[in-house]
XYZ file of C-alpha atoms in Angstrom:
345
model
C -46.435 120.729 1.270
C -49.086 118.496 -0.780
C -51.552 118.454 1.954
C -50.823 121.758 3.333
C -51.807 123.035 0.146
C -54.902 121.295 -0.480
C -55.793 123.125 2.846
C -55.206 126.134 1.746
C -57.018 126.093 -0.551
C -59.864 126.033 0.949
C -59.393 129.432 2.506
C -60.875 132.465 2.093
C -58.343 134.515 3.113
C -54.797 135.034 4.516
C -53.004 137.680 6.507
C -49.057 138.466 6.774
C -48.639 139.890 10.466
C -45.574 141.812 10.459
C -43.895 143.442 13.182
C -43.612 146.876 10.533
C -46.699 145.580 8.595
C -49.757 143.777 7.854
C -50.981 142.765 4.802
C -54.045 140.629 4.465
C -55.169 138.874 1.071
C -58.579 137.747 -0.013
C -59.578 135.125 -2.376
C -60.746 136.156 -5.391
C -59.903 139.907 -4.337
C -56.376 140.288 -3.992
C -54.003 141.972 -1.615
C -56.589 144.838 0.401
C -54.681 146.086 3.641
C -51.254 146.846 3.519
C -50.746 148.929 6.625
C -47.994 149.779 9.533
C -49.164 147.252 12.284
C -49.842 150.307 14.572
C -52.620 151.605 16.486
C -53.252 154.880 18.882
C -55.732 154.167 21.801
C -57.504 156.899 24.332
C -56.392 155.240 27.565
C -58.664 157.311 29.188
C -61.724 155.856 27.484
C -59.745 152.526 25.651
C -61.058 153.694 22.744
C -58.838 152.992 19.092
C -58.427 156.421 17.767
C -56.434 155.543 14.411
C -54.759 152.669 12.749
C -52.300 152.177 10.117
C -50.511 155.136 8.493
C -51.948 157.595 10.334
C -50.910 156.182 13.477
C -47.600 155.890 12.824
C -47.665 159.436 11.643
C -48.151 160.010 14.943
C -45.626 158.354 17.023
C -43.787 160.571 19.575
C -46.338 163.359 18.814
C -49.143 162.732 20.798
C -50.414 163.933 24.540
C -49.911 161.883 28.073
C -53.649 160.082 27.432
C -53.369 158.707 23.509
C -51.176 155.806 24.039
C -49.270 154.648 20.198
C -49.391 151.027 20.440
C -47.541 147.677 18.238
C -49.300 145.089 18.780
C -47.177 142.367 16.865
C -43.311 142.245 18.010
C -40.931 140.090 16.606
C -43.020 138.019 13.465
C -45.434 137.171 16.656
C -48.815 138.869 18.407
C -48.167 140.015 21.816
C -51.863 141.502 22.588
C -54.114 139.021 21.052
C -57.360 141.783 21.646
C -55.078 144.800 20.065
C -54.560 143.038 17.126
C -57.676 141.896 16.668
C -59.174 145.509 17.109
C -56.604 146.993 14.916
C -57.772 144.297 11.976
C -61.239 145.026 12.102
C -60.697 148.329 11.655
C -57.836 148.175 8.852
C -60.433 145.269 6.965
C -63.257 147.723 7.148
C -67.290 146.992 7.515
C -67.680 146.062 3.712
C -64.912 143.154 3.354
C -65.831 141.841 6.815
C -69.286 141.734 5.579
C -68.509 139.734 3.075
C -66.097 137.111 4.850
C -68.869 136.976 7.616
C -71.505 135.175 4.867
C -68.686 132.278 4.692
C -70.432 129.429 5.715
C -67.225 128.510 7.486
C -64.492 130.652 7.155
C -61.323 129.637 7.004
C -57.976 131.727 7.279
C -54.256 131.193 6.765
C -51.550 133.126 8.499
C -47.714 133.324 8.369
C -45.713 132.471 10.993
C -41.775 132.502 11.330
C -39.722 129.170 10.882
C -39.443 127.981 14.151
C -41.981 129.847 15.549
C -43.266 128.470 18.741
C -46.461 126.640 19.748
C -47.185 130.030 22.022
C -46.749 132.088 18.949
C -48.778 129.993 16.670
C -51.727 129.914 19.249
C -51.916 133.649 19.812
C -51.885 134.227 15.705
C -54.469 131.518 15.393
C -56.283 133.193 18.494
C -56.439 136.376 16.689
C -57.924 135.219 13.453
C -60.674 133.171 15.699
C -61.542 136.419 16.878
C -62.570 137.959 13.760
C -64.684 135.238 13.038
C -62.056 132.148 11.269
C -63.562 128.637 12.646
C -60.058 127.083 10.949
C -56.994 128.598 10.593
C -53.731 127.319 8.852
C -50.447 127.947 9.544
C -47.804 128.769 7.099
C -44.400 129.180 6.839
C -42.756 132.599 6.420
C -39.931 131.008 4.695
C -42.206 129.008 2.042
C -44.507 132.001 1.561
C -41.741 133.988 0.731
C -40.517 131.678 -1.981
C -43.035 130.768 -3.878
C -44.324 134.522 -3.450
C -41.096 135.680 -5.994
C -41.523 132.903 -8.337
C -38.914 130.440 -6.987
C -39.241 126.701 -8.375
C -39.424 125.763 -4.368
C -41.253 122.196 -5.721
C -38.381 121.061 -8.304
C -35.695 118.671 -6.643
C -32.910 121.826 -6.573
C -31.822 123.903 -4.467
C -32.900 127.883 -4.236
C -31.786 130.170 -0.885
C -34.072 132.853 0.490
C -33.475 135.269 2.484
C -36.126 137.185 4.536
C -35.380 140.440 5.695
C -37.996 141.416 8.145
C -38.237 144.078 10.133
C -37.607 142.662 14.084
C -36.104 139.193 12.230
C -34.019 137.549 9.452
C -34.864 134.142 8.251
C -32.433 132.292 5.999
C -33.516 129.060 4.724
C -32.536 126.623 1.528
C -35.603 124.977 0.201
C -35.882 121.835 -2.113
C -39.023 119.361 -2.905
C -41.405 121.971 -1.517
C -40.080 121.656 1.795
C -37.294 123.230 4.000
C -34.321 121.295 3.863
C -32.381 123.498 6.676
C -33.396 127.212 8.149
C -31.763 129.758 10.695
C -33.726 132.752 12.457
C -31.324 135.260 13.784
C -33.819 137.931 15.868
C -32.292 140.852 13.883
C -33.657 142.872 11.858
C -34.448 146.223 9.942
C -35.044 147.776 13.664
C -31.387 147.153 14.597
C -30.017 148.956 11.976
C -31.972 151.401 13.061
C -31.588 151.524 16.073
C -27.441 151.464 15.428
C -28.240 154.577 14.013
C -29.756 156.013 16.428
C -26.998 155.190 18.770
C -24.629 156.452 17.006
C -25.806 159.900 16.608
C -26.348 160.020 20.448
C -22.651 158.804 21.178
C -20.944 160.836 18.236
C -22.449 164.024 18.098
C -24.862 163.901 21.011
C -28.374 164.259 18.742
C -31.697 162.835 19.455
C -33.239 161.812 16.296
C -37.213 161.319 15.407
C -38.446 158.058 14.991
C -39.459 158.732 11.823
C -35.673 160.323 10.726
C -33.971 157.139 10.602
C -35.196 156.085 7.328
C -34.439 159.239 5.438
C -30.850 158.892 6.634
C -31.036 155.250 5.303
C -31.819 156.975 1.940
C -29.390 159.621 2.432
C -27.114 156.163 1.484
C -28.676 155.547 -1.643
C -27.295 154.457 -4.812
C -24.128 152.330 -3.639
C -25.528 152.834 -0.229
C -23.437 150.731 2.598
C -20.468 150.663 -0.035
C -17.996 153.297 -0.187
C -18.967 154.851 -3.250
C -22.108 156.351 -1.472
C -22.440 160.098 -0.723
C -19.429 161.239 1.415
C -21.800 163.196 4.305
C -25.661 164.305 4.570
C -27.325 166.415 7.046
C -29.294 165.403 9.476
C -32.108 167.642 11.962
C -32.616 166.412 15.294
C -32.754 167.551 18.993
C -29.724 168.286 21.436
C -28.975 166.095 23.988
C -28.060 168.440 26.462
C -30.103 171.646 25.653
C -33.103 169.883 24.115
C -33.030 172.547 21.774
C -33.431 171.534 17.918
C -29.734 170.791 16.177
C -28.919 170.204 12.105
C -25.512 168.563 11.948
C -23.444 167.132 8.865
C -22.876 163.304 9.401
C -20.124 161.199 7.545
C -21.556 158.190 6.197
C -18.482 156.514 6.139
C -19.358 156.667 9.687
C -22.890 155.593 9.637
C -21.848 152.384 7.517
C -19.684 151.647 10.004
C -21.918 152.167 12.772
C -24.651 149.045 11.191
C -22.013 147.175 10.400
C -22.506 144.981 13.702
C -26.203 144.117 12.564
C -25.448 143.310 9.906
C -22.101 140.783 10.241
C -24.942 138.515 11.891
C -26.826 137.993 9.078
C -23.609 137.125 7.566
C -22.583 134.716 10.523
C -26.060 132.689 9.741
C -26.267 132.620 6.055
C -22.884 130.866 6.622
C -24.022 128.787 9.427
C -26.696 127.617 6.859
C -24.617 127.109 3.878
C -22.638 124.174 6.486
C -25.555 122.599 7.440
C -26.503 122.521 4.211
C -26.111 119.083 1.631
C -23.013 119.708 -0.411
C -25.381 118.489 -3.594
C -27.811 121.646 -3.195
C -24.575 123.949 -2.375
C -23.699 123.366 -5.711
C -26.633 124.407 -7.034
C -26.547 127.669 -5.240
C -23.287 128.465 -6.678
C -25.342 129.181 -9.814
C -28.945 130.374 -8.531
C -27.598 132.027 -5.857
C -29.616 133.787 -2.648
C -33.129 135.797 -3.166
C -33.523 138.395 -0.396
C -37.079 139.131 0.301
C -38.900 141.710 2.991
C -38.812 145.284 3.391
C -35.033 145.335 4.874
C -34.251 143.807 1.740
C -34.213 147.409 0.024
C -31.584 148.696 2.347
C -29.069 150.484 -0.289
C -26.481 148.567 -0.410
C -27.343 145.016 1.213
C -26.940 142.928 -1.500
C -23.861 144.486 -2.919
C -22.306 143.913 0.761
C -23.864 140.504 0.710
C -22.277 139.483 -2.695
C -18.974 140.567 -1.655
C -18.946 138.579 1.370
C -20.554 135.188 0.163
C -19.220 135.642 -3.525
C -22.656 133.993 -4.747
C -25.232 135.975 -6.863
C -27.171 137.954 -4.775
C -30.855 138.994 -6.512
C -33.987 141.168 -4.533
C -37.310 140.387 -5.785
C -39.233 142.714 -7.740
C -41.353 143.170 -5.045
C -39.884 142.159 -1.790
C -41.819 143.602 0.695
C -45.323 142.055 -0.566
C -43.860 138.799 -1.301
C -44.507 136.652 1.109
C -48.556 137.635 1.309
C -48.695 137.413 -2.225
C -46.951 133.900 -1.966
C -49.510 132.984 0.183
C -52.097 134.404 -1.804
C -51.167 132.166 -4.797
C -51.446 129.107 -2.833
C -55.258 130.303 -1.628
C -55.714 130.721 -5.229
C -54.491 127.210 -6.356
C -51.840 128.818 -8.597
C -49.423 126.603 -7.009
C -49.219 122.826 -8.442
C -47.599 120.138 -6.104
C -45.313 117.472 -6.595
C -46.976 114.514 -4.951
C -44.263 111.827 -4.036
C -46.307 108.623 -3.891
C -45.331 105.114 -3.217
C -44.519 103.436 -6.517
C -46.721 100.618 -7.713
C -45.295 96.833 -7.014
């Protein structure tokens, strides 16, 4: 971590490409895009007609010839020239202006633990492309950690866990450094998409895209516990008569229904607590885990977490920015190192 941080520091800026969103952070200017990786394109002219919020607004509402596009999937770019479109625009003429007098401009990106050497060429591809002659690779993980104020350079143990959208990361951390990680390729989008599933199956409902989250905070308070709202209604479209359809749901039912999802972050947060040095177990007995990403705010997660693990189970005041702003601090040289050096004869 010593001389990946003496690298980053000499970057000018860093972006956090999300499968849900991006989030880029500039030196000296602080976080300025936070945006739904999404963009709409006229495929009868290829020409980007919005990114952002406003294209996600309109997902499933446009005509045959405006095609609504992601193009990260998964914590990893899948069309290199989308994303680099869809960055311009979200960066706007007056910050590009100003990275573009750089005399060499340098960037830093986040990739997933594990990610591989495909992965990390297309993200380091699309930062080339908006003009980065160097780009540095961090990990998601690391980011994340030092992004909610975790001591991730002290010689103890601290567990993160990053709930992303398409992927969950669990890793313990010690010395600066990962001491052992799991990636399970669930995320926010499969609870989701249990949702969705289940509505279709049980009471034969199509529901909008952009329904599923207000059902997710139709759970709040206890949320996934019992002690949430017995039932909430839901609007949606028939499956049979395609004609639009209000029906009450139990969310008894619904809790049930994400249940599968979620048993697999379980099934790797223990697969990572065996792997893990019985010294820095210990230590998470006490510290406990620190969930992270947007998923993290699911009502109810960490309750069902700490009841399963019986550890202390904490979000992060601000879990969905964390890991660019983590990454921001190390730009900014807020982050001191422990160097290990050989010792003197």
């Amino acid at each position: 971590m010593t001389v990946s941080l003496e690298q980053l520091r000499r970057c000018h800026f860093a972006v956090d490409l999300g499968a849900a969103r991006t989030r880029v952070y500039v030196k000296g200017m602080g976080l300025v895009v936070d945006q739904p990786s999404v963009a709409a394109v006229n495929t009868r002219t290829g020409a980007l007609i919005a990114v952002g919020e406003f294209a996600e607004k309109m997902t499933g509402r446009t005509p045959d010839y405006i095609r609504v596009v992601r193009p990260v999937s998964g914590g990893t770019v899948v069309d290199i020239e989308m994303a680099q479109r869809m960055l311009r625009h979200l960066l706007g003429d007056k910050i590009r202006r100003s990275l573009r007098r750089k005399p060499r401009l340098r960037a830093a990106a986040c990739t997933p633990h594990d990610a591989d050497p495909l992965a990390q060429r297309a993200t380091i591809e699309t930062l080339a492309g908006l003009g980065a002659r160097k780009v540095e690779l961090v990990d998601t993980l690391i980011a994340a950690a030092v992004g909610c104020g975790m001591p991730v350079e002290r010689p103890e143990a601290t567990m993160i866990l990053v709930c992303g959208a398409a992927a969950t990361q669990v890793a313990v951390l010690s010395l600066g450094s990962i001491v052992c990680a799991e990636r399970l390729p669930v995320g926010g989008e499969a609870v989701d998409h249990a949702i969705v599933q289940h509505l279709r199956h049980e009471h034969a409902l199509m529901l909008p895209s952009q329904s599923v989250r207000p059902l997710q905070l139709a759970l709040s308070g206890n949320g996934l516990t019992p002690y949430g709202p017995a039932s909430t209604e839901i609007h949606g479209r028939d499956v049979a008569t395609g004609l639009a359809r209000s029906v009450r749901v139990d969310t008894a039912a619904v809790r049930d229904a994400i249940q599968t999802p979620l048993t697999g972050v379980l099934d790797v947060i223990g697969k990572v607590l065996r792997d893990c040095p019985p010294d820095l177990v210990a230590d998470l007995a006490d510290r406990g885990i620190m969930m992270v990403g947007g998923s993290a705010l699911l009502p109810g997660f960490d309750q069902l977490l700490r009841q399963a693990t019986g550890m202390p189970v904490h979000i992060a005041e601000r879990p969905d920015v964390c890991v660019v702003q983590g990454i921001g601090a190390m730009l900014e040289g807020r982050i001191e190192p422990l160097v290990l050096g050989p010792l003197a004869a």
